């Protein structure tokens, strides 16, 4: 665990770049989250990032994660604010955005020109096939935990901004980076599109009938993940002679008996902890996935060895940017004291 | 107008999704991307997704095509000393190398960052791995779904009060986001290289990225409820999928300031969620979604891969695109107005461009290339 917040090294890749995040008053939450994630990445890499708007009601984990290393400004003059990059929602962009920015990342729910309709990240995931593919076929389609849709759009926004900054000097006009959540959703879910031909049935959620599924073990859960080439090593790890049966010798045969396989392996896993299964998987080079909670990852050996989690001055724990740059980490900056600044202004 | 990465050359050792899709984005942005395979090691996507027996003989399987369009393809046996020398000569004329081998493979090939840096000062090496270059789990192998488990995402995904759930092999969510993030870091490093002349070795851990995308859960681990189904308090008043009369699901999000709208659209007594469940069950999914959105409430029919294509050109535009010959391939997760991302060529057959690239980039003569091919150092399709 390393401390962060008040102690940040200089000379970072985006030093000297000024970024402003601004949104229309009625911008959907998920577009704000997407823009904030893009800004957080840029801030960690050295950009001077400001965000505007009313102070949040509380400085919770979401606020801390997305705004570490940024500066809060209560009000913004779009016509006067000098920034290299503006991150805005499509409604603010339609009103003129930030006039002086060389690069403007415009976040929207749907592609430009789409008919206006109420939507959320959840309904975008529905339209993009991301709900249909997760969960149990007998139950509701299921979203991935947290704010994955907004954050994936935020990653796309950051990459678009970085590319646009590379294009400086090669273009004669300001650059606009277009990011919408539905295009991002479908880009993520490309294997559901009929790339193999229109006649192929698209994948859907298969729950307990899936080849890769969640199994119980002595102290929690482990995801059974393996490819055809892993079968011998998996049999060896499990050590149950029933897996040697002739009807399980080939993958087509195994696909017809997935529940049987899962039951055999789960019975073996129930005699072992996640840590024991992790050690055996590492030894046999099997891609099994012991399921850890964020709290448990705080003490995880790999997390500790790579100093991935940073203890902030405020006592919170935040992940650093998930890249080491020639061995160098970019820990998050200080969590802005918005509430205090807001009180001082009133 | 050329793309923002025009003039940048990439040697792409990336395979499957995380590696190959990263390089594909660089190609979309205008970089020249040279996919490097060998006669003994193909991108597994050439075989995995094949439903056509001809594909095993070097054809063009759809998943491979979707992820490797916009690249040229060469084939060098990196396990041979001369093959390695050919690769290093090409590296000397390149700017970026992308790889997502198992940890240790690049070093065993004697192609680690110090060697590449000697061949081309200022080169950027992007190493996309499961757990990162270092640490006790550096040798842990994974697919995207493994990462959901070990990174904390699976712990947060699932029906309320029930066991964890993963996205599975058809989505492999962490592999998809890894490509966007890795491309962003590489582009940032390229900009630094242009400004300072300094290269870098980017150590990109997919596990760390997956955890990063659950960042708020690490900040508030005590407040985090393990699994909440589709609900997202306190951000949304009500959020769930409801089954309509035609058996199709409708996804609905109601915010706190929309409760009155919901009461008008779905009148009756009882809890809003129960009312909505009964109301949706009494009409088709499309009718339910239309009526709710008309009332100002976010709602959509839950679509599969076929259904999502129906909104192409209307609600979405760039995510999936067709090549000139009609094949559907991955498009772009973002677009630029002034220097737009473009797809200009189909994916390469293995070794299709070996001779051309070795001559143009490596400066090899026709006789040298023929000699390499004759001795199995390179493969010419």
PDB file of C-alpha atoms in Angstrom, chain A residues 36-224:
ATOM      1  CA  UNK A  36     -15.287  12.139 -15.064  1.00  0.00           C
ATOM      2  CA  UNK A  37     -13.479   8.847 -15.672  1.00  0.00           C
ATOM      3  CA  UNK A  38     -11.792  10.224 -18.788  1.00  0.00           C
ATOM      4  CA  UNK A  39     -10.762  13.274 -16.762  1.00  0.00           C
ATOM      5  CA  UNK A  40      -9.452  11.142 -13.887  1.00  0.00           C
ATOM      6  CA  UNK A  41      -7.168   9.201 -16.264  1.00  0.00           C
ATOM      7  CA  UNK A  42      -5.856  12.451 -17.732  1.00  0.00           C
ATOM      8  CA  UNK A  43      -5.311  13.943 -14.266  1.00  0.00           C
ATOM      9  CA  UNK A  44      -3.265  10.939 -13.177  1.00  0.00           C
ATOM     10  CA  UNK A  45      -1.123  11.379 -16.291  1.00  0.00           C
ATOM     11  CA  UNK A  46      -0.364  14.987 -15.415  1.00  0.00           C
ATOM     12  CA  UNK A  47      -3.094  17.077 -17.042  1.00  0.00           C
ATOM     13  CA  UNK A  48      -4.528  19.977 -15.038  1.00  0.00           C
ATOM     14  CA  UNK A  49      -8.177  18.919 -14.875  1.00  0.00           C
ATOM     15  CA  UNK A  50     -10.994  21.106 -13.581  1.00  0.00           C
ATOM     16  CA  UNK A  51     -14.622  20.166 -13.236  1.00  0.00           C
ATOM     17  CA  UNK A  52     -17.506  22.506 -12.778  1.00  0.00           C
ATOM     18  CA  UNK A  53     -21.021  22.406 -11.481  1.00  0.00           C
ATOM     19  CA  UNK A  54     -22.846  22.438  -8.185  1.00  0.00           C
ATOM     20  CA  UNK A  55     -21.022  20.800  -5.280  1.00  0.00           C
ATOM     21  CA  UNK A  56     -22.018  17.176  -4.754  1.00  0.00           C
ATOM     22  CA  UNK A  57     -24.146  16.331  -1.746  1.00  0.00           C
ATOM     23  CA  UNK A  58     -21.437  14.119  -0.303  1.00  0.00           C
ATOM     24  CA  UNK A  59     -17.833  13.154  -0.909  1.00  0.00           C
ATOM     25  CA  UNK A  60     -18.386   9.431  -1.134  1.00  0.00           C
ATOM     26  CA  UNK A  61     -16.259   6.747  -2.738  1.00  0.00           C
ATOM     27  CA  UNK A  62     -17.652   7.456  -6.188  1.00  0.00           C
ATOM     28  CA  UNK A  63     -16.780  11.135  -5.911  1.00  0.00           C
ATOM     29  CA  UNK A  64     -13.313  10.391  -4.562  1.00  0.00           C
ATOM     30  CA  UNK A  65     -12.531   7.803  -7.239  1.00  0.00           C
ATOM     31  CA  UNK A  66     -13.609   9.961 -10.152  1.00  0.00           C
ATOM     32  CA  UNK A  67     -12.303  13.318  -9.017  1.00  0.00           C
ATOM     33  CA  UNK A  68      -8.977  12.593  -7.333  1.00  0.00           C
ATOM     34  CA  UNK A  69      -6.324  14.954  -8.621  1.00  0.00           C
ATOM     35  CA  UNK A  70      -8.796  17.458 -10.059  1.00  0.00           C
ATOM     36  CA  UNK A  71      -9.782  20.976  -9.129  1.00  0.00           C
ATOM     37  CA  UNK A  72     -13.392  21.983  -8.619  1.00  0.00           C
ATOM     38  CA  UNK A  73     -14.628  25.295  -9.976  1.00  0.00           C
ATOM     39  CA  UNK A  74     -18.169  26.312  -9.037  1.00  0.00           C
ATOM     40  CA  UNK A  75     -19.093  28.119 -12.248  1.00  0.00           C
ATOM     41  CA  UNK A  76     -17.732  28.156 -15.750  1.00  0.00           C
ATOM     42  CA  UNK A  77     -17.886  30.787 -18.476  1.00  0.00           C
ATOM     43  CA  UNK A  78     -17.962  28.641 -21.619  1.00  0.00           C
ATOM     44  CA  UNK A  79     -17.003  31.560 -23.825  1.00  0.00           C
ATOM     45  CA  UNK A  80     -13.981  32.538 -21.737  1.00  0.00           C
ATOM     46  CA  UNK A  81     -12.613  29.365 -20.239  1.00  0.00           C
ATOM     47  CA  UNK A  82      -9.215  28.603 -21.715  1.00  0.00           C
ATOM     48  CA  UNK A  83      -8.559  24.883 -21.988  1.00  0.00           C
ATOM     49  CA  UNK A  84      -6.806  22.571 -24.403  1.00  0.00           C
ATOM     50  CA  UNK A  85      -9.510  19.962 -23.974  1.00  0.00           C
ATOM     51  CA  UNK A  86     -13.175  20.232 -23.035  1.00  0.00           C
ATOM     52  CA  UNK A  87     -15.194  17.199 -21.933  1.00  0.00           C
ATOM     53  CA  UNK A  88     -18.901  17.989 -22.314  1.00  0.00           C
ATOM     54  CA  UNK A  89     -22.249  16.314 -22.855  1.00  0.00           C
ATOM     55  CA  UNK A  90     -24.059  16.706 -26.159  1.00  0.00           C
ATOM     56  CA  UNK A  91     -26.564  19.205 -24.773  1.00  0.00           C
ATOM     57  CA  UNK A  92     -23.854  21.600 -23.630  1.00  0.00           C
ATOM     58  CA  UNK A  93     -22.034  21.082 -26.935  1.00  0.00           C
ATOM     59  CA  UNK A  94     -25.202  22.022 -28.811  1.00  0.00           C
ATOM     60  CA  UNK A  95     -25.203  25.275 -26.859  1.00  0.00           C
ATOM     61  CA  UNK A  96     -21.679  26.064 -28.039  1.00  0.00           C
ATOM     62  CA  UNK A  97     -19.484  23.981 -25.705  1.00  0.00           C
ATOM     63  CA  UNK A  98     -16.242  25.627 -24.660  1.00  0.00           C
ATOM     64  CA  UNK A  99     -15.431  27.948 -27.523  1.00  0.00           C
ATOM     65  CA  UNK A 100     -11.659  28.048 -27.044  1.00  0.00           C
ATOM     66  CA  UNK A 101     -10.878  24.368 -26.615  1.00  0.00           C
ATOM     67  CA  UNK A 102      -8.725  22.752 -29.303  1.00  0.00           C
ATOM     68  CA  UNK A 103     -10.215  19.334 -28.557  1.00  0.00           C
ATOM     69  CA  UNK A 104     -13.795  18.768 -27.418  1.00  0.00           C
ATOM     70  CA  UNK A 105     -14.950  15.325 -26.329  1.00  0.00           C
ATOM     71  CA  UNK A 106     -18.732  15.160 -26.715  1.00  0.00           C
ATOM     72  CA  UNK A 107     -20.488  12.483 -24.688  1.00  0.00           C
ATOM     73  CA  UNK A 108     -23.963  11.349 -25.626  1.00  0.00           C
ATOM     74  CA  UNK A 109     -26.294   8.451 -25.031  1.00  0.00           C
ATOM     75  CA  UNK A 110     -26.895   7.696 -28.708  1.00  0.00           C
ATOM     76  CA  UNK A 111     -25.178   8.658 -31.961  1.00  0.00           C
ATOM     77  CA  UNK A 112     -25.512  12.218 -33.211  1.00  0.00           C
ATOM     78  CA  UNK A 113     -28.834  12.694 -34.996  1.00  0.00           C
ATOM     79  CA  UNK A 114     -30.635   9.887 -33.152  1.00  0.00           C
ATOM     80  CA  UNK A 115     -34.190  10.644 -32.064  1.00  0.00           C
ATOM     81  CA  UNK A 116     -34.350  12.064 -28.535  1.00  0.00           C
ATOM     82  CA  UNK A 117     -35.715   9.665 -25.947  1.00  0.00           C
ATOM     83  CA  UNK A 118     -35.263   9.061 -22.242  1.00  0.00           C
ATOM     84  CA  UNK A 119     -32.464   6.581 -21.611  1.00  0.00           C
ATOM     85  CA  UNK A 120     -30.033   5.392 -18.953  1.00  0.00           C
ATOM     86  CA  UNK A 121     -26.860   3.336 -19.056  1.00  0.00           C
ATOM     87  CA  UNK A 122     -29.080   0.376 -18.131  1.00  0.00           C
ATOM     88  CA  UNK A 123     -31.431   0.838 -21.073  1.00  0.00           C
ATOM     89  CA  UNK A 124     -28.436   1.438 -23.354  1.00  0.00           C
ATOM     90  CA  UNK A 125     -27.029  -1.909 -22.208  1.00  0.00           C
ATOM     91  CA  UNK A 126     -30.410  -3.437 -23.093  1.00  0.00           C
ATOM     92  CA  UNK A 127     -30.246  -2.028 -26.633  1.00  0.00           C
ATOM     93  CA  UNK A 128     -26.609  -3.049 -27.010  1.00  0.00           C
ATOM     94  CA  UNK A 129     -27.208  -6.689 -26.085  1.00  0.00           C
ATOM     95  CA  UNK A 130     -25.165  -6.417 -22.884  1.00  0.00           C
ATOM     96  CA  UNK A 131     -28.068  -7.346 -20.591  1.00  0.00           C
ATOM     97  CA  UNK A 132     -29.332 -10.265 -22.653  1.00  0.00           C
ATOM     98  CA  UNK A 133     -25.945 -11.973 -22.509  1.00  0.00           C
ATOM     99  CA  UNK A 134     -25.430 -11.901 -18.711  1.00  0.00           C
ATOM    100  CA  UNK A 135     -27.309 -13.946 -16.114  1.00  0.00           C
ATOM    101  CA  UNK A 136     -29.586 -16.964 -15.978  1.00  0.00           C
ATOM    102  CA  UNK A 137     -31.928 -17.749 -18.897  1.00  0.00           C
ATOM    103  CA  UNK A 138     -34.787 -18.426 -16.481  1.00  0.00           C
ATOM    104  CA  UNK A 139     -34.382 -15.072 -14.749  1.00  0.00           C
ATOM    105  CA  UNK A 140     -34.043 -11.392 -15.616  1.00  0.00           C
ATOM    106  CA  UNK A 141     -31.285 -10.222 -17.913  1.00  0.00           C
ATOM    107  CA  UNK A 142     -28.559  -8.820 -15.662  1.00  0.00           C
ATOM    108  CA  UNK A 143     -26.252  -5.821 -15.639  1.00  0.00           C
ATOM    109  CA  UNK A 144     -22.581  -6.033 -14.765  1.00  0.00           C
ATOM    110  CA  UNK A 145     -21.776  -4.575 -11.343  1.00  0.00           C
ATOM    111  CA  UNK A 146     -20.924  -0.919 -10.809  1.00  0.00           C
ATOM    112  CA  UNK A 147     -20.941   1.624 -13.627  1.00  0.00           C
ATOM    113  CA  UNK A 148     -19.321  -0.423 -16.395  1.00  0.00           C
ATOM    114  CA  UNK A 149     -21.257   1.152 -19.253  1.00  0.00           C
ATOM    115  CA  UNK A 150     -20.381   4.705 -18.270  1.00  0.00           C
ATOM    116  CA  UNK A 151     -16.777   3.821 -17.533  1.00  0.00           C
ATOM    117  CA  UNK A 152     -16.290   1.994 -20.835  1.00  0.00           C
ATOM    118  CA  UNK A 153     -17.520   5.143 -22.590  1.00  0.00           C
ATOM    119  CA  UNK A 154     -15.101   7.108 -20.406  1.00  0.00           C
ATOM    120  CA  UNK A 155     -12.211   4.941 -21.598  1.00  0.00           C
ATOM    121  CA  UNK A 156     -13.269   5.564 -25.200  1.00  0.00           C
ATOM    122  CA  UNK A 157     -13.403   9.294 -24.498  1.00  0.00           C
ATOM    123  CA  UNK A 158      -9.912   9.295 -23.013  1.00  0.00           C
ATOM    124  CA  UNK A 159      -8.427   7.367 -25.948  1.00  0.00           C
ATOM    125  CA  UNK A 160     -10.166   9.678 -28.393  1.00  0.00           C
ATOM    126  CA  UNK A 161      -8.803  12.725 -26.572  1.00  0.00           C
ATOM    127  CA  UNK A 162      -5.269  11.301 -26.534  1.00  0.00           C
ATOM    128  CA  UNK A 163      -5.501  10.633 -30.271  1.00  0.00           C
ATOM    129  CA  UNK A 164      -6.843  14.109 -30.942  1.00  0.00           C
ATOM    130  CA  UNK A 165      -3.907  15.622 -29.031  1.00  0.00           C
ATOM    131  CA  UNK A 166      -1.561  13.617 -31.286  1.00  0.00           C
ATOM    132  CA  UNK A 167      -3.277  15.140 -34.285  1.00  0.00           C
ATOM    133  CA  UNK A 168      -2.353  18.691 -33.266  1.00  0.00           C
ATOM    134  CA  UNK A 169      -0.220  20.220 -35.956  1.00  0.00           C
ATOM    135  CA  UNK A 170      -1.603  17.866 -38.599  1.00  0.00           C
ATOM    136  CA  UNK A 171      -5.054  19.440 -38.817  1.00  0.00           C
ATOM    137  CA  UNK A 172      -6.290  22.898 -39.559  1.00  0.00           C
ATOM    138  CA  UNK A 173      -9.385  22.898 -37.369  1.00  0.00           C
ATOM    139  CA  UNK A 174     -10.299  22.056 -33.812  1.00  0.00           C
ATOM    140  CA  UNK A 175     -11.058  18.378 -33.182  1.00  0.00           C
ATOM    141  CA  UNK A 176     -14.291  16.914 -31.892  1.00  0.00           C
ATOM    142  CA  UNK A 177     -14.219  13.457 -30.298  1.00  0.00           C
ATOM    143  CA  UNK A 178     -17.636  11.775 -30.513  1.00  0.00           C
ATOM    144  CA  UNK A 179     -18.419   9.134 -27.911  1.00  0.00           C
ATOM    145  CA  UNK A 180     -21.848   7.655 -27.342  1.00  0.00           C
ATOM    146  CA  UNK A 181     -22.706   4.893 -24.917  1.00  0.00           C
ATOM    147  CA  UNK A 182     -24.636   2.717 -27.378  1.00  0.00           C
ATOM    148  CA  UNK A 183     -21.826   2.556 -29.932  1.00  0.00           C
ATOM    149  CA  UNK A 184     -19.456   1.735 -27.077  1.00  0.00           C
ATOM    150  CA  UNK A 185     -21.806  -1.016 -25.834  1.00  0.00           C
ATOM    151  CA  UNK A 186     -22.039  -2.645 -29.248  1.00  0.00           C
ATOM    152  CA  UNK A 187     -18.287  -2.329 -29.825  1.00  0.00           C
ATOM    153  CA  UNK A 188     -17.770  -4.230 -26.540  1.00  0.00           C
ATOM    154  CA  UNK A 189     -20.384  -6.815 -27.526  1.00  0.00           C
ATOM    155  CA  UNK A 190     -19.128  -7.316 -31.083  1.00  0.00           C
ATOM    156  CA  UNK A 191     -19.120 -11.100 -30.831  1.00  0.00           C
ATOM    157  CA  UNK A 192     -22.908 -10.987 -30.520  1.00  0.00           C
ATOM    158  CA  UNK A 193     -23.184  -9.239 -33.880  1.00  0.00           C
ATOM    159  CA  UNK A 194     -23.650 -11.560 -36.861  1.00  0.00           C
ATOM    160  CA  UNK A 195     -20.013 -11.428 -37.970  1.00  0.00           C
ATOM    161  CA  UNK A 196     -20.185 -15.131 -38.800  1.00  0.00           C
ATOM    162  CA  UNK A 197     -23.205 -14.659 -41.069  1.00  0.00           C
ATOM    163  CA  UNK A 198     -26.804 -13.698 -40.599  1.00  0.00           C
ATOM    164  CA  UNK A 199     -27.905 -17.315 -40.091  1.00  0.00           C
ATOM    165  CA  UNK A 200     -25.944 -17.860 -36.887  1.00  0.00           C
ATOM    166  CA  UNK A 201     -28.027 -17.592 -33.704  1.00  0.00           C
ATOM    167  CA  UNK A 202     -26.622 -14.828 -31.475  1.00  0.00           C
ATOM    168  CA  UNK A 203     -25.277 -15.864 -28.071  1.00  0.00           C
ATOM    169  CA  UNK A 204     -27.521 -15.352 -25.074  1.00  0.00           C
ATOM    170  CA  UNK A 205     -27.164 -15.879 -21.329  1.00  0.00           C
ATOM    171  CA  UNK A 206     -26.869 -19.500 -20.373  1.00  0.00           C
ATOM    172  CA  UNK A 207     -26.411 -19.440 -16.586  1.00  0.00           C
ATOM    173  CA  UNK A 208     -25.835 -22.885 -15.144  1.00  0.00           C
ATOM    174  CA  UNK A 209     -25.672 -24.351 -18.640  1.00  0.00           C
ATOM    175  CA  UNK A 210     -22.600 -22.266 -19.519  1.00  0.00           C
ATOM    176  CA  UNK A 211     -19.252 -23.877 -20.201  1.00  0.00           C
ATOM    177  CA  UNK A 212     -17.612 -21.315 -17.918  1.00  0.00           C
ATOM    178  CA  UNK A 213     -19.566 -20.916 -14.708  1.00  0.00           C
ATOM    179  CA  UNK A 214     -19.368 -19.969 -11.065  1.00  0.00           C
ATOM    180  CA  UNK A 215     -18.838 -22.877  -8.647  1.00  0.00           C
ATOM    181  CA  UNK A 216     -18.807 -22.981  -4.870  1.00  0.00           C
ATOM    182  CA  UNK A 217     -15.682 -23.808  -2.920  1.00  0.00           C
ATOM    183  CA  UNK A 218     -14.874 -24.121   0.795  1.00  0.00           C
ATOM    184  CA  UNK A 219     -14.805 -20.378   1.491  1.00  0.00           C
ATOM    185  CA  UNK A 220     -16.618 -18.762  -1.419  1.00  0.00           C
ATOM    186  CA  UNK A 221     -16.750 -19.077  -5.172  1.00  0.00           C
ATOM    187  CA  UNK A 222     -14.423 -19.890  -8.056  1.00  0.00           C
ATOM    188  CA  UNK A 223     -15.158 -19.337 -11.737  1.00  0.00           C
ATOM    189  CA  UNK A 224     -14.469 -22.416 -13.827  1.00  0.00           C
TER     190      UNK A 224
END
